Tab-separated table of C-alpha atoms in Angstrom:
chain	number	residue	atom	x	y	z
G	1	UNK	CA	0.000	0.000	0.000
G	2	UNK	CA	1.414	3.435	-1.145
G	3	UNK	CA	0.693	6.515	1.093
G	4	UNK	CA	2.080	9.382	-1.023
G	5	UNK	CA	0.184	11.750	0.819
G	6	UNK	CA	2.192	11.282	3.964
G	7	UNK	CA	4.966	12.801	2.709
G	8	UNK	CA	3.210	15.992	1.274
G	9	UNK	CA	1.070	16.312	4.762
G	10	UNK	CA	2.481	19.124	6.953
G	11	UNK	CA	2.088	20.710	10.202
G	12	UNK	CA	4.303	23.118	12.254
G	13	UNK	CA	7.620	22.595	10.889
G	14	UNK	CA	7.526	20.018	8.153
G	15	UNK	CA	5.806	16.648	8.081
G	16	UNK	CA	3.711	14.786	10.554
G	17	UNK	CA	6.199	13.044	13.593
G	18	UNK	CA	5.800	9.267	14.455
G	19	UNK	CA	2.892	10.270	16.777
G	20	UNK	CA	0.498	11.352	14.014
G	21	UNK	CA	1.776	9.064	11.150
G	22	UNK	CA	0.196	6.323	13.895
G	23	UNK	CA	-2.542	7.829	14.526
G	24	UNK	CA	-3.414	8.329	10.459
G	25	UNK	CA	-2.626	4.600	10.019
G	26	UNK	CA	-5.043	3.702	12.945
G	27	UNK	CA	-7.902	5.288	11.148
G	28	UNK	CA	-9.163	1.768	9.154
G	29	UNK	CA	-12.311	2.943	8.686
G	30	UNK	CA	-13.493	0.162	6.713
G	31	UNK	CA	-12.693	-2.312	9.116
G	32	UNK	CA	-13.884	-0.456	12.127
G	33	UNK	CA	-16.876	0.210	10.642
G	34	UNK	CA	-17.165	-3.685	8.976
G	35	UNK	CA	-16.457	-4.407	12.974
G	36	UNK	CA	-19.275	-2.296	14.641
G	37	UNK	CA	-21.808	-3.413	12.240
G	38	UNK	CA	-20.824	-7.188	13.251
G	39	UNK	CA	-20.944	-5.980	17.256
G	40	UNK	CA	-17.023	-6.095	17.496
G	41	UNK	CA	-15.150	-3.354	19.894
G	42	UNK	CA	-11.976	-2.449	18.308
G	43	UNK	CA	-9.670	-1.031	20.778
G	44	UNK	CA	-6.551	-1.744	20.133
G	45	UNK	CA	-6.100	-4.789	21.997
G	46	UNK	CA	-4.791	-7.910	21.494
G	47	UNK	CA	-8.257	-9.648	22.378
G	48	UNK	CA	-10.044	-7.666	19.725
G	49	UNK	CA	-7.964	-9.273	16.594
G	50	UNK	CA	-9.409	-12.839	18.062
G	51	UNK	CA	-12.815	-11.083	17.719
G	52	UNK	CA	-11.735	-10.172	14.214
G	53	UNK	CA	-11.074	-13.619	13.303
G	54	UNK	CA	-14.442	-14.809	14.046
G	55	UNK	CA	-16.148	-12.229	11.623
G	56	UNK	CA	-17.928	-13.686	8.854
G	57	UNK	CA	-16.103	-12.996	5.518
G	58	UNK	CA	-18.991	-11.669	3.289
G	59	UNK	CA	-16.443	-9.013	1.479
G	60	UNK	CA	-14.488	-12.120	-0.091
G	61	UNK	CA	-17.040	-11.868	-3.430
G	62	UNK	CA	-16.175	-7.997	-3.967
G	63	UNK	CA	-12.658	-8.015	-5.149
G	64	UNK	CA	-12.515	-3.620	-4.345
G	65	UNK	CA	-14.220	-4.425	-1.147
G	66	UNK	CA	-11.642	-6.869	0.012
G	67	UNK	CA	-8.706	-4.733	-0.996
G	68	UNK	CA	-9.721	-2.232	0.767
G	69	UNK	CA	-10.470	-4.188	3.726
G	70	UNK	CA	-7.041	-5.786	3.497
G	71	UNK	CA	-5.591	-3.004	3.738
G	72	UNK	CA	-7.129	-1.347	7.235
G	73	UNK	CA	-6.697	-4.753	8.746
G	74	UNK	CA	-2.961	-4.760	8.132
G	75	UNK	CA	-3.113	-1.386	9.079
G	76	UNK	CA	-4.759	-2.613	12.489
G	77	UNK	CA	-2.691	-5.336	13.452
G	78	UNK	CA	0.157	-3.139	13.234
G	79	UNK	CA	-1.855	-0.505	15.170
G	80	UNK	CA	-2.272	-2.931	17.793
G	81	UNK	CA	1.320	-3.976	17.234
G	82	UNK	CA	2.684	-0.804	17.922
G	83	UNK	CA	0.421	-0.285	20.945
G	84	UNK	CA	1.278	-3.017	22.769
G	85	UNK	CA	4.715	-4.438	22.096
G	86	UNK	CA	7.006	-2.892	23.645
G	87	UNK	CA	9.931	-1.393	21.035
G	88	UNK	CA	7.746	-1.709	18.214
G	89	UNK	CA	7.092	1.048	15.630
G	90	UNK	CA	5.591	2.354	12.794
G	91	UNK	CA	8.523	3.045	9.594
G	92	UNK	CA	7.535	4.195	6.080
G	93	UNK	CA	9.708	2.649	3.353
G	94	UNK	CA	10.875	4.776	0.574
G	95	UNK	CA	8.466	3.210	-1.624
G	96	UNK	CA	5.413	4.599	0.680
G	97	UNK	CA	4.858	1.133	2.066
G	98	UNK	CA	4.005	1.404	5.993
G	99	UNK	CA	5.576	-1.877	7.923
G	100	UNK	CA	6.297	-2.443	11.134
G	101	UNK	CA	9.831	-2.602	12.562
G	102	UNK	CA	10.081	-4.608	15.953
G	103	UNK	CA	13.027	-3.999	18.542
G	104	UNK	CA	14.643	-6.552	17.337
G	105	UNK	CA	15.022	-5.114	14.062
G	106	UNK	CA	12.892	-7.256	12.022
G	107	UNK	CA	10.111	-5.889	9.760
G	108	UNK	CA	6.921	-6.728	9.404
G	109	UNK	CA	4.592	-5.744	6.490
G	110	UNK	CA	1.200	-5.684	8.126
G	111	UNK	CA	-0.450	-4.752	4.678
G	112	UNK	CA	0.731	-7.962	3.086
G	113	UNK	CA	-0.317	-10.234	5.736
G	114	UNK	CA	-4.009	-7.637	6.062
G	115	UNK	CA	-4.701	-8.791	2.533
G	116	UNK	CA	-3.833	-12.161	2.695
G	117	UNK	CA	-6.236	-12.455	5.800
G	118	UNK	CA	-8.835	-10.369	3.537
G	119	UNK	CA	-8.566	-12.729	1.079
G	120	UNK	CA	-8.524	-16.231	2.431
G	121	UNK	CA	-8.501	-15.978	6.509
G	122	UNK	CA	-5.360	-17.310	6.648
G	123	UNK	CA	-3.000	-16.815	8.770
G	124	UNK	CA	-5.320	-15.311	11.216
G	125	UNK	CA	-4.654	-11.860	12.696
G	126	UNK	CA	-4.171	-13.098	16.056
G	127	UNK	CA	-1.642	-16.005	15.210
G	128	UNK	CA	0.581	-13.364	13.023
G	129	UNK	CA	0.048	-10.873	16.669
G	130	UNK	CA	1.227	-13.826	18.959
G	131	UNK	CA	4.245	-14.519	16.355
G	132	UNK	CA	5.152	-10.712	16.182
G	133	UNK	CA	4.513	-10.584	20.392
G	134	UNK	CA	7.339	-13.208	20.884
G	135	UNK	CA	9.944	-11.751	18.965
């Protein structure tokens, strides 16, 4: 996923610091919405990419549906990523892709694994969380 607008955004002083570039990425308002219509509570937890899992995958037989909803899942796992493991954080690659780098120095490319669970389920948000968690 290319987000060319992040580099053109500006506030005081020049672009947006790691603060807001996570809090634009959180947005996924697809997928919260998608969520709150299925009585799922995103917030930012662990517990609520289980929840995820268990939705019923009715946007699989719209291609631009399930793109898009690819996308704000990746988007959210590494929201939740970033929240709760400690030394994680957001990096934007020079090609615009958003991925997750861990303390340990590995990356992660939440979008990827978003559309892949979009698409077929698989792996599930919460196994690719409690792989990420343990590094």
């Amino acid at each position: 996923m290319n987000i060319p607008f992040l580099g053109k955004r500006r506030r005081k002083g020049g672009v947006p610091g790691p603060e807001g570039i996570a809090e634009l990425l959180a947005e996924c308002e697809l997928l919260r919405s998608q969520a709150y219509r299925a009585g799922v509570r995103l917030d930012d937890s662990p517990a609520s990419l289980e929840a995820l899992d268990q939705l019923e995958p009715g946007w699989r037989d719209d291609e631009e549906r399930s793109a898009w909803l690819g996308n704000d899942a990746g988007l959210y796992l590494g929201t939740v990523i970033v929240r709760t493991v400690p030394g994680a954080a957001w990096e934007i690659r020079p090609d615009g892709q958003p991925v997750v780098r861990l303390a340990s120095g590995r990356e992660f490319d939440v979008v990827d694994s978003g559309h892949q669970w979009a698409a077929s389920g698989v792996p599930e948000l919460s196994q690719l969380y409690a792989e990420v968690a343990e590094d």
